[in-house]
């Protein structure tokens, strides 16, 4: 291992965690600093502004969710930007958050909120699925982009988003549709006009793998969908989930949740409306086996790719030469979900025990609060694709 992993101390842990018993156990790697412990609903997304403000979201998956988007202020999760935006009138409310899966600060230091419009994974209604921009200088919503039903299908689950502000008059966003019940795709959004289009629709690289090719193991147990003991177990079926953009803005990286493979596609091709689907698909590259199922992806300004290894309670890092190292491995990283490389030189990551939900545990909720937000040093900053022509 190199970098932070090599420099970190590795300790022997005893039965009580003190290291005194001499009993060999799994060895943690590197260090995790607890940023926040969540006693309420389970979080998914996290993002950190240039000034160090931390934002977290909580989708409506069955927990009581007082606010689906919050800012952590002095150890307290406060509804953001206000209570009104967290109080929708219905699943089709274009003026309020319905069920948010991801929050991302863009290279211009604006907060973008990705609203699935799909509480409990219900079919979407026009007005619900949307991308909302909040000006962090004023804490006011300045743009709302809703999606046409031909882009956000009834089955669509908007999962995560990345930005290149050099492309188009106001920049371009890229979103994964991770649906477990319908077509998967990458959705491209022109931030100036709000126009959006689907790319790699039902392409093999965006699809969950069948059991014959992928059987995830989490906490030493096979992970299957089985909401009750009376139902037959089914494979995990979420498609394109994790997404990240390369430090030069040339490639968009992505991975289905139910897969151990990493994929990339040309950003030039994604944004070129003159290209047909076959031409875009021709630019897809199989980046290989990443050794784990992954939920979130992230990149830094040194050309490295971060992978949440939910099968191993770890975060892996892919180096520019294609090799992997373990950034952090810790038994507290129970389902590392979303990551954010911040200007303070840390990688932030949520751990939310997603696999312990009743859906995957024969109807029994095995989650144990608190959920957690951690950070670990990475000696790098976020990718900032802003200003000038694309590299």
Coordinates of N, CA and C in Angstrom, one line a residue, residues 17-254:
X17 N -11.2 -4.7 22.2 CA -10.8 -3.7 21.4 C -9.5 -3.0 21.9
X18 N -9.0 -3.4 23.0 CA -7.8 -2.7 23.6 C -6.5 -3.2 23.1
X19 N -6.5 -4.4 22.4 CA -5.3 -4.9 21.9 C -4.5 -5.7 23.0
X20 N -5.1 -6.0 24.1 CA -4.4 -6.6 25.2 C -4.5 -8.1 25.3
X21 N -5.4 -8.7 24.6 CA -5.7 -10.1 24.8 C -4.7 -11.0 24.0
X22 N -4.1 -10.4 22.9 CA -3.3 -11.2 22.1 C -4.0 -12.0 21.0
X23 N -5.4 -11.9 21.0 CA -6.1 -12.6 20.0 C -6.1 -11.9 18.7
X24 N -5.7 -12.5 17.6 CA -5.6 -11.9 16.3 C -7.0 -11.7 15.8
X25 N -7.3 -10.5 15.3 CA -8.5 -10.2 14.6 C -8.2 -9.4 13.3
X26 N -9.3 -9.1 12.6 CA -9.2 -8.3 11.4 C -8.5 -7.0 11.7
X27 N -7.6 -6.6 10.8 CA -6.8 -5.4 11.1 C -7.3 -4.2 10.4
X28 N -7.7 -3.1 11.2 CA -8.0 -1.9 10.5 C -6.9 -1.3 9.8
X29 N -7.1 -0.5 8.8 CA -6.1 0.2 8.0 C -6.4 1.7 8.0
X30 N -5.4 2.5 8.2 CA -5.5 4.0 8.3 C -6.4 4.4 9.4
X31 N -6.9 5.6 9.4 CA -7.7 6.1 10.5 C -9.0 6.7 10.0
X32 N -10.0 6.6 10.8 CA -11.3 7.3 10.5 C -11.6 8.2 11.7
X33 N -12.0 9.4 11.3 CA -12.4 10.4 12.3 C -13.9 10.5 12.2
X34 N -14.6 10.4 13.3 CA -16.0 10.5 13.3 C -16.4 12.0 13.3
X35 N -17.2 12.3 12.2 CA -17.6 13.7 12.1 C -19.0 13.9 12.7
X36 N -19.9 12.9 12.5 CA -21.2 13.1 13.1 C -21.8 11.7 13.3
X37 N -22.6 11.5 14.4 CA -23.3 10.3 14.6 C -24.8 10.6 14.4
X38 N -25.5 9.8 13.7 CA -26.9 10.1 13.4 C -27.8 9.1 14.2
X39 N -28.7 9.7 15.0 CA -29.6 8.9 15.8 C -31.0 8.9 15.2
X40 N -31.2 9.6 14.1 CA -32.5 9.7 13.4 C -32.5 8.8 12.2
X41 N -33.0 9.3 11.0 CA -33.1 8.5 9.8 C -31.7 8.2 9.2
X42 N -31.6 7.1 8.4 CA -30.3 6.8 7.8 C -30.0 7.8 6.7
X43 N -28.7 8.2 6.7 CA -28.3 9.1 5.6 C -27.8 8.4 4.4
X44 N -27.7 9.0 3.3 CA -27.0 8.5 2.1 C -26.0 9.4 1.7
X45 N -26.4 10.6 1.1 CA -25.4 11.5 0.5 C -24.8 12.5 1.5
X46 N -23.5 12.9 1.2 CA -22.8 13.9 1.9 C -22.0 14.8 0.9
X47 N -21.9 16.0 1.2 CA -21.1 16.9 0.4 C -20.6 18.0 1.3
X48 N -19.4 18.6 0.9 CA -18.7 19.6 1.8 C -18.4 20.8 0.9
X49 N -18.8 22.0 1.3 CA -18.5 23.2 0.5 C -17.0 23.6 0.7
X50 N -16.6 24.6 -0.1 CA -15.3 25.1 0.0 C -15.0 25.8 1.3
X51 N -16.0 26.3 2.0 CA -15.9 26.9 3.3 C -16.0 25.9 4.4
X52 N -16.2 24.6 4.1 CA -16.3 23.5 5.1 C -17.7 23.3 5.6
X53 N -18.7 23.8 5.0 CA -20.1 23.5 5.4 C -20.4 22.1 4.9
X54 N -21.0 21.3 5.8 CA -21.3 19.9 5.5 C -22.8 19.7 5.4
X55 N -23.2 19.1 4.3 CA -24.6 18.9 4.0 C -24.9 17.3 3.8
X56 N -26.0 16.9 4.3 CA -26.3 15.5 4.3 C -27.8 15.3 3.9
X57 N -28.1 14.2 3.3 CA -29.5 14.0 2.9 C -30.0 12.6 3.4
X58 N -31.3 12.4 3.4 CA -31.9 11.2 4.0 C -33.1 10.9 3.1
X59 N -33.0 9.8 2.2 CA -34.2 9.5 1.4 C -35.3 8.9 2.3
X60 N -36.5 8.9 1.7 CA -37.7 8.4 2.4 C -37.8 6.9 2.1
X61 N -37.1 6.0 2.9 CA -37.1 4.6 2.6 C -37.9 3.9 3.7
X62 N -38.6 4.6 4.6 CA -39.3 3.9 5.7 C -39.1 4.5 7.0
X63 N -37.9 5.2 7.2 CA -37.7 5.9 8.5 C -38.5 7.1 8.5
X64 N -38.8 7.6 9.7 CA -39.4 9.0 9.9 C -38.3 10.0 9.5
X65 N -38.6 10.8 8.5 CA -37.6 11.8 8.0 C -38.1 13.2 8.2
X66 N -37.7 13.9 9.3 CA -38.1 15.2 9.5 C -37.7 16.2 8.4
X67 N -36.5 16.0 7.8 CA -36.0 16.8 6.7 C -35.2 15.9 5.8
X68 N -35.4 15.9 4.5 CA -34.7 15.1 3.6 C -33.3 15.6 3.2
X69 N -33.1 17.0 3.5 CA -31.8 17.6 3.3 C -31.5 18.4 4.6
X70 N -30.3 18.3 5.1 CA -29.9 19.0 6.3 C -28.5 19.6 6.1
X71 N -28.2 20.6 6.9 CA -26.8 21.0 7.1 C -26.4 20.7 8.5
X72 N -25.2 20.2 8.7 CA -24.7 19.9 10.1 C -24.1 21.2 10.6
X73 N -24.8 21.7 11.7 CA -24.3 23.0 12.3 C -24.1 22.8 13.8
X74 N -22.9 22.9 14.2 CA -22.5 22.7 15.6 C -23.1 21.4 16.1
X75 N -22.9 20.3 15.3 CA -23.4 19.0 15.8 C -24.8 18.7 15.6
X76 N -25.6 19.6 15.0 CA -27.0 19.4 14.9 C -27.4 19.4 13.4
X77 N -28.2 18.5 13.0 CA -28.7 18.4 11.6 C -29.9 19.4 11.5
X78 N -29.8 20.4 10.7 CA -30.8 21.5 10.5 C -31.4 21.4 9.1
X79 N -32.7 21.5 9.0 CA -33.3 21.4 7.7 C -32.8 22.5 6.8
X80 N -32.4 22.1 5.5 CA -31.8 23.0 4.6 C -32.5 23.0 3.3
X81 N -32.6 24.1 2.5 CA -32.3 25.5 3.0 C -33.3 26.0 4.1
X82 N -34.5 25.3 4.2 CA -35.4 25.7 5.2 C -36.4 24.6 5.4
X83 N -37.4 24.8 6.3 CA -38.4 23.8 6.6 C -39.4 23.7 5.4
X84 N -39.6 24.8 4.7 CA -40.6 24.8 3.6 C -40.1 23.9 2.5
X85 N -38.9 24.0 2.2 CA -38.3 23.1 1.1 C -38.3 21.6 1.5
X86 N -38.5 21.4 2.7 CA -38.5 20.0 3.2 C -39.9 19.5 3.6
X87 N -40.9 20.3 3.1 CA -42.3 20.0 3.4 C -43.1 19.9 2.1
X88 N -43.0 18.8 1.3 CA -43.7 18.7 0.1 C -45.2 18.5 0.2
X89 N -45.9 19.0 -0.7 CA -47.4 18.8 -0.7 C -47.8 17.5 -1.3
X90 N -46.8 16.8 -2.0 CA -47.1 15.5 -2.6 C -45.9 15.1 -3.4
X91 N -46.0 13.9 -4.0 CA -44.8 13.3 -4.7 C -44.5 14.1 -6.0
X92 N -45.4 14.9 -6.4 CA -45.2 15.7 -7.6 C -44.9 17.2 -7.4
X93 N -44.5 17.5 -6.2 CA -44.3 18.9 -5.8 C -42.9 19.4 -6.4
X94 N -43.0 20.3 -7.4 CA -41.8 20.8 -8.0 C -41.1 21.9 -7.1
X95 N -41.8 22.4 -6.1 CA -41.3 23.4 -5.3 C -40.9 23.0 -3.9
X96 N -40.7 21.7 -3.7 CA -40.2 21.2 -2.4 C -39.5 19.8 -2.7
X97 N -38.6 19.4 -1.7 CA -38.0 18.2 -1.8 C -38.9 17.0 -1.4
X98 N -38.9 16.0 -2.3 CA -39.8 14.9 -2.0 C -39.0 13.8 -1.3
X99 N -38.0 13.3 -1.9 CA -37.1 12.2 -1.3 C -35.8 12.3 -1.9
X100 N -34.8 12.9 -1.2 CA -33.5 13.2 -1.8 C -32.5 12.1 -1.6
X101 N -31.9 11.7 -2.7 CA -30.9 10.7 -2.7 C -29.4 11.2 -2.6
X102 N -29.2 12.4 -3.1 CA -27.8 12.9 -3.2 C -27.8 14.4 -3.1
X103 N -26.7 14.9 -2.5 CA -26.4 16.3 -2.5 C -25.0 16.5 -2.9
X104 N -24.7 17.4 -3.8 CA -23.3 17.6 -4.3 C -23.0 19.1 -4.5
X105 N -21.9 19.6 -3.9 CA -21.4 20.9 -4.1 C -20.6 20.9 -5.4
X106 N -21.0 21.8 -6.4 CA -20.4 21.8 -7.7 C -19.1 22.7 -7.6
X107 N -18.3 22.7 -8.7 CA -17.1 23.4 -8.8 C -17.2 24.9 -8.5
X108 N -18.4 25.5 -8.7 CA -18.6 26.9 -8.4 C -19.1 27.1 -6.9
X109 N -19.1 26.1 -6.1 CA -19.4 26.1 -4.7 C -20.9 26.4 -4.5
X110 N -21.7 25.8 -5.4 CA -23.2 25.8 -5.2 C -23.7 24.4 -4.8
X111 N -24.7 24.4 -4.0 CA -25.2 23.1 -3.6 C -26.3 22.6 -4.6
X112 N -26.2 21.4 -5.1 CA -27.2 20.8 -6.0 C -27.8 19.6 -5.3
X113 N -29.1 19.6 -5.3 CA -29.9 18.6 -4.6 C -30.6 17.7 -5.6
X114 N -30.3 16.4 -5.6 CA -30.9 15.5 -6.5 C -32.1 14.8 -5.8
X115 N -33.3 15.1 -6.3 CA -34.5 14.6 -5.7 C -35.1 13.5 -6.6
X116 N -35.2 12.3 -6.0 CA -35.7 11.2 -6.7 C -37.2 11.3 -7.1
X117 N -37.9 12.0 -6.2 CA -39.4 12.1 -6.4 C -40.0 10.7 -6.2
X118 N -39.3 9.8 -5.5 CA -39.7 8.4 -5.4 C -39.6 7.9 -3.9
X119 N -40.4 8.4 -3.0 CA -40.4 7.8 -1.7 C -40.8 6.3 -1.7
X120 N -40.1 5.5 -0.9 CA -40.4 4.1 -0.9 C -40.3 3.5 -2.3
X121 N -39.5 4.1 -3.2 CA -39.3 3.6 -4.5 C -40.5 3.5 -5.3
X122 N -41.5 4.4 -5.0 CA -42.8 4.4 -5.8 C -42.6 5.0 -7.2
X123 N -43.4 4.7 -8.1 CA -43.3 5.3 -9.4 C -43.3 6.8 -9.4
X124 N -42.5 7.4 -10.2 CA -42.3 8.9 -10.1 C -43.5 9.6 -10.8
X125 N -43.7 10.8 -10.5 CA -44.7 11.7 -11.1 C -44.0 13.0 -11.5
X126 N -44.4 13.5 -12.7 CA -43.8 14.8 -13.2 C -43.8 15.8 -12.1
X127 N -42.6 16.5 -11.9 CA -42.5 17.5 -10.9 C -41.7 17.0 -9.7
X128 N -41.8 15.6 -9.5 CA -41.1 15.1 -8.3 C -39.6 14.9 -8.6
X129 N -39.2 14.2 -9.6 CA -37.8 14.0 -10.0 C -37.2 15.3 -10.5
X130 N -36.2 15.8 -9.8 CA -35.6 17.2 -10.2 C -34.2 17.4 -9.6
X131 N -33.6 18.4 -10.2 CA -32.3 18.8 -9.7 C -32.4 20.3 -9.3
X132 N -32.1 20.6 -8.1 CA -32.3 21.9 -7.5 C -31.0 22.5 -7.1
X133 N -30.8 23.8 -7.4 CA -29.5 24.5 -7.1 C -29.8 25.5 -6.0
X134 N -28.9 25.5 -5.0 CA -29.0 26.4 -3.9 C -27.8 27.3 -3.8
X135 N -27.9 28.6 -3.8 CA -26.8 29.5 -3.7 C -26.3 29.5 -2.2
X136 N -25.1 29.1 -2.0 CA -24.7 29.0 -0.6 C -24.3 30.3 0.0
X137 N -24.2 31.3 -0.8 CA -24.0 32.7 -0.3 C -25.2 33.3 0.3
X138 N -26.4 32.9 -0.2 CA -27.6 33.4 0.3 C -28.5 32.4 0.9
X139 N -28.2 31.1 0.7 CA -29.0 30.0 1.2 C -30.4 30.0 0.6
X140 N -30.5 30.4 -0.7 CA -31.7 30.5 -1.4 C -31.7 29.6 -2.7
X141 N -32.8 29.0 -3.0 CA -32.9 28.2 -4.2 C -32.9 29.1 -5.4
X142 N -32.0 28.9 -6.4 CA -31.9 29.8 -7.5 C -32.2 29.1 -8.9
X143 N -32.4 27.7 -8.9 CA -32.8 27.0 -10.1 C -33.4 25.7 -9.7
X144 N -34.4 25.4 -10.5 CA -35.1 24.1 -10.3 C -35.2 23.5 -11.7
X145 N -34.7 22.3 -11.9 CA -34.8 21.6 -13.2 C -35.6 20.3 -13.0
X146 N -36.8 20.3 -13.5 CA -37.6 19.1 -13.5 C -37.4 18.3 -14.8
X147 N -37.7 17.0 -14.7 CA -37.4 16.2 -15.9 C -38.7 15.7 -16.6
X148 N -38.6 15.7 -17.9 CA -39.7 15.2 -18.7 C -39.9 13.7 -18.4
X149 N -41.1 13.2 -18.5 CA -41.4 11.8 -18.2 C -40.6 10.8 -19.2
X150 N -40.2 11.4 -20.3 CA -39.3 10.5 -21.2 C -37.9 10.4 -20.7
X151 N -37.5 11.3 -19.8 CA -36.2 11.2 -19.2 C -36.2 10.6 -17.8
X152 N -37.1 11.1 -17.0 CA -37.3 10.5 -15.6 C -38.5 9.6 -15.8
X153 N -38.3 8.3 -16.1 CA -39.4 7.4 -16.4 C -40.1 7.1 -15.0
X154 N -41.3 6.5 -15.1 CA -42.0 6.1 -13.9 C -41.1 5.2 -13.0
X155 N -40.3 4.4 -13.6 CA -39.4 3.5 -12.8 C -38.1 4.1 -12.4
X156 N -37.8 5.3 -12.9 CA -36.4 6.0 -12.7 C -36.2 6.2 -11.2
X157 N -34.9 5.9 -10.8 CA -34.5 6.3 -9.5 C -33.2 7.1 -9.7
X158 N -33.3 8.5 -9.6 CA -32.1 9.3 -9.7 C -31.2 9.1 -8.5
X159 N -30.0 8.7 -8.8 CA -29.1 8.2 -7.7 C -28.0 9.2 -7.3
X160 N -27.2 9.6 -8.2 CA -26.1 10.5 -7.9 C -25.7 11.4 -9.1
X161 N -25.0 12.4 -8.9 CA -24.8 13.4 -9.9 C -23.3 14.0 -9.8
X162 N -22.8 14.3 -11.0 CA -21.5 15.0 -11.1 C -21.6 16.1 -12.1
X163 N -20.6 17.1 -12.1 CA -20.7 18.3 -12.9 C -19.4 18.6 -13.6
X164 N -19.6 19.2 -14.8 CA -18.5 19.8 -15.6 C -19.1 21.1 -16.0
X165 N -18.6 22.2 -15.4 CA -19.1 23.5 -15.6 C -18.5 24.2 -16.9
X166 N -17.6 23.5 -17.5 CA -16.9 24.1 -18.7 C -17.7 23.7 -20.0
X167 N -18.6 22.8 -19.9 CA -19.4 22.4 -21.1 C -20.8 23.0 -21.1
X168 N -21.1 23.6 -22.2 CA -22.3 24.3 -22.4 C -22.2 25.7 -21.8
X169 N -23.3 26.5 -22.0 CA -23.3 27.9 -21.5 C -23.3 28.0 -20.0
X170 N -23.8 27.0 -19.3 CA -23.8 27.1 -17.8 C -23.3 25.8 -17.2
X171 N -22.8 24.9 -18.0 CA -22.3 23.6 -17.4 C -23.2 22.5 -17.7
X172 N -22.8 21.3 -17.4 CA -23.5 20.1 -17.7 C -23.4 19.2 -16.5
X173 N -24.6 18.5 -16.2 CA -24.6 17.5 -15.1 C -24.8 16.1 -15.7
X174 N -24.4 15.1 -14.9 CA -24.5 13.7 -15.3 C -25.0 13.0 -14.1
X175 N -26.1 12.2 -14.4 CA -26.9 11.6 -13.3 C -27.0 10.1 -13.6
X176 N -26.9 9.2 -12.6 CA -27.2 7.8 -12.8 C -28.6 7.5 -12.5
X177 N -29.2 6.6 -13.3 CA -30.6 6.1 -13.0 C -30.3 4.6 -12.6
X178 N -30.5 4.4 -11.3 CA -30.1 3.1 -10.7 C -31.3 2.2 -10.5
X179 N -32.4 2.4 -11.2 CA -33.6 1.7 -11.0 C -33.4 0.2 -10.9
X180 N -34.1 -0.4 -9.9 CA -34.1 -1.9 -9.8 C -35.3 -2.5 -10.4
X181 N -36.1 -1.7 -11.1 CA -37.4 -2.3 -11.7 C -37.6 -1.8 -13.1
X182 N -36.7 -1.1 -13.7 CA -36.8 -0.5 -15.0 C -35.5 -0.3 -15.7
X183 N -35.5 0.5 -16.8 CA -34.3 0.7 -17.5 C -33.3 1.6 -16.7
X184 N -32.0 1.3 -17.0 CA -31.0 2.1 -16.4 C -30.3 2.9 -17.4
X185 N -29.6 4.0 -17.0 CA -29.0 4.9 -18.0 C -28.2 5.9 -17.3
X186 N -27.4 6.7 -18.1 CA -26.8 8.0 -17.6 C -27.7 9.1 -18.2
X187 N -28.1 10.0 -17.3 CA -28.9 11.2 -17.8 C -28.0 12.4 -17.8
X188 N -28.0 13.1 -19.0 CA -27.2 14.3 -19.2 C -28.1 15.5 -19.1
X189 N -27.7 16.5 -18.4 CA -28.5 17.7 -18.2 C -27.7 19.0 -18.6
X190 N -28.3 19.8 -19.5 CA -27.8 21.1 -19.9 C -28.3 22.1 -18.8
X191 N -27.4 22.6 -18.0 CA -27.8 23.4 -16.9 C -28.3 24.8 -17.3
X192 N -28.0 25.2 -18.5 CA -28.5 26.5 -19.0 C -29.9 26.4 -19.4
X193 N -30.3 25.4 -20.1 CA -31.7 25.3 -20.6 C -32.6 24.3 -19.8
X194 N -32.0 23.5 -19.0 CA -32.7 22.4 -18.3 C -33.0 21.2 -19.2
X195 N -32.6 21.2 -20.4 CA -32.9 20.1 -21.3 C -32.1 18.9 -20.8
X196 N -32.7 17.7 -20.9 CA -32.0 16.5 -20.4 C -32.3 15.4 -21.4
X197 N -31.3 14.4 -21.4 CA -31.5 13.3 -22.3 C -30.8 12.1 -21.7
X198 N -31.3 10.9 -22.1 CA -30.8 9.6 -21.6 C -29.7 9.1 -22.5
X199 N -28.6 8.6 -21.9 CA -27.5 8.0 -22.7 C -27.3 6.6 -22.1
X200 N -26.8 5.7 -22.9 CA -26.5 4.3 -22.4 C -27.7 3.7 -21.8
X201 N -28.9 4.0 -22.4 CA -30.1 3.5 -22.0 C -30.1 2.0 -22.1
X202 N -30.2 1.2 -21.0 CA -30.2 -0.2 -21.0 C -28.9 -0.8 -21.6
X203 N -27.9 -0.1 -21.7 CA -26.6 -0.6 -22.1 C -26.1 -1.6 -21.0
X204 N -25.4 -2.6 -21.4 CA -25.0 -3.7 -20.4 C -24.2 -3.1 -19.3
X205 N -23.4 -2.1 -19.5 CA -22.6 -1.5 -18.5 C -23.4 -0.8 -17.4
X206 N -24.6 -0.5 -17.7 CA -25.4 0.2 -16.6 C -26.3 -0.7 -15.9
X207 N -26.3 -2.0 -16.2 CA -27.2 -3.0 -15.7 C -26.6 -3.8 -14.5
X208 N -27.5 -4.2 -13.6 CA -27.1 -5.1 -12.5 C -26.7 -6.5 -13.1
X209 N -25.8 -7.1 -12.6 CA -25.4 -8.5 -13.0 C -26.3 -9.5 -12.4
X210 N -26.6 -10.6 -13.1 CA -27.4 -11.7 -12.6 C -26.6 -12.5 -11.5
X211 N -27.3 -13.3 -10.8 CA -26.7 -14.1 -9.7 C -25.5 -15.0 -10.3
X212 N -25.7 -15.4 -11.5 CA -24.7 -16.3 -12.1 C -23.3 -15.6 -12.2
X213 N -23.3 -14.2 -12.2 CA -22.1 -13.5 -12.3 C -21.7 -12.7 -11.1
X214 N -22.7 -12.4 -10.2 CA -22.4 -11.6 -9.0 C -23.3 -11.9 -7.9
X215 N -22.7 -12.4 -6.8 CA -23.4 -12.6 -5.5 C -22.7 -11.9 -4.4
X216 N -23.2 -10.7 -4.0 CA -22.5 -9.9 -3.0 C -22.5 -10.6 -1.6
X217 N -21.4 -10.4 -0.9 CA -21.3 -10.9 0.5 C -21.0 -9.8 1.4
X218 N -21.8 -9.5 2.4 CA -21.6 -8.3 3.3 C -21.7 -8.8 4.7
X219 N -20.7 -8.4 5.5 CA -20.6 -8.9 6.9 C -20.5 -10.5 6.9
X220 N -19.9 -11.0 5.9 CA -19.8 -12.5 5.9 C -21.0 -13.3 5.5
X221 N -22.1 -12.6 5.0 CA -23.3 -13.2 4.7 C -23.7 -12.8 3.3
X222 N -24.3 -13.7 2.5 CA -24.8 -13.4 1.2 C -25.9 -12.3 1.3
X223 N -25.8 -11.3 0.5 CA -26.8 -10.2 0.5 C -27.9 -10.5 -0.6
X224 N -29.1 -10.7 -0.2 CA -30.2 -10.9 -1.2 C -31.4 -10.0 -0.8
X225 N -32.3 -9.8 -1.7 CA -33.5 -9.2 -1.4 C -34.5 -10.2 -1.0
X226 N -35.0 -10.1 0.3 CA -36.0 -11.0 0.9 C -36.7 -10.3 2.0
X227 N -37.8 -9.5 1.6 CA -38.5 -8.7 2.5 C -39.2 -9.5 3.6
X228 N -39.5 -10.8 3.4 CA -40.1 -11.6 4.5 C -39.7 -13.0 4.3
X229 N -39.8 -13.8 5.4 CA -39.3 -15.2 5.4 C -40.2 -16.0 4.4
X230 N -41.4 -15.6 4.1 CA -42.2 -16.3 3.2 C -41.9 -16.1 1.7
X231 N -41.1 -15.1 1.4 CA -40.8 -14.8 0.0 C -39.4 -15.4 -0.4
X232 N -39.3 -15.8 -1.6 CA -38.1 -16.4 -2.1 C -37.1 -15.3 -2.3
X233 N -35.8 -15.6 -1.9 CA -34.8 -14.6 -2.1 C -34.5 -14.2 -3.5
X234 N -34.3 -12.9 -3.8 CA -34.1 -12.4 -5.1 C -32.7 -11.7 -5.2
X235 N -32.1 -11.6 -6.3 CA -30.8 -10.9 -6.4 C -31.0 -9.4 -6.2
X236 N -30.0 -8.8 -5.7 CA -29.9 -7.3 -5.6 C -29.9 -6.8 -7.1
X237 N -30.8 -5.8 -7.4 CA -31.0 -5.5 -8.8 C -30.7 -4.1 -9.2
X238 N -30.1 -3.3 -8.3 CA -29.8 -1.9 -8.7 C -28.8 -1.7 -9.7
X239 N -29.0 -0.9 -10.7 CA -28.1 -0.7 -11.8 C -27.2 0.5 -11.5
X240 N -26.9 1.2 -12.6 CA -25.9 2.3 -12.5 C -26.1 3.2 -11.3
X241 N -25.2 3.3 -10.4 CA -25.3 3.9 -9.1 C -24.2 4.9 -8.9
X242 N -23.0 4.4 -8.6 CA -21.9 5.3 -8.3 C -21.5 6.0 -9.6
X243 N -21.0 7.2 -9.5 CA -20.6 8.0 -10.6 C -19.5 9.0 -10.2
X244 N -18.6 9.3 -11.1 CA -17.5 10.2 -10.8 C -17.0 10.7 -12.2
X245 N -16.4 11.9 -12.2 CA -15.8 12.4 -13.4 C -14.3 12.5 -13.2
X246 N -13.6 12.2 -14.3 CA -12.1 12.2 -14.2 C -11.6 13.6 -14.0
X247 N -10.4 13.7 -13.4 CA -9.9 15.0 -13.1 C -9.7 15.9 -14.3
X248 N -9.6 15.4 -15.5 CA -9.4 16.2 -16.7 C -10.8 16.4 -17.4
X249 N -11.8 15.7 -16.9 CA -13.2 15.9 -17.5 C -13.4 15.1 -18.7
X250 N -12.5 14.2 -19.1 CA -12.6 13.5 -20.3 C -13.5 12.2 -20.2
X251 N -13.4 11.6 -19.0 CA -14.2 10.3 -18.9 C -15.1 10.4 -17.7
X252 N -16.3 9.8 -17.9 CA -17.3 9.7 -16.8 C -17.2 8.2 -16.3
X253 N -16.9 8.0 -15.0 CA -16.8 6.7 -14.5 C -18.1 6.4 -13.8
X254 N -18.5 5.1 -13.8 CA -19.8 4.7 -13.2 C -19.7 3.2 -12.9

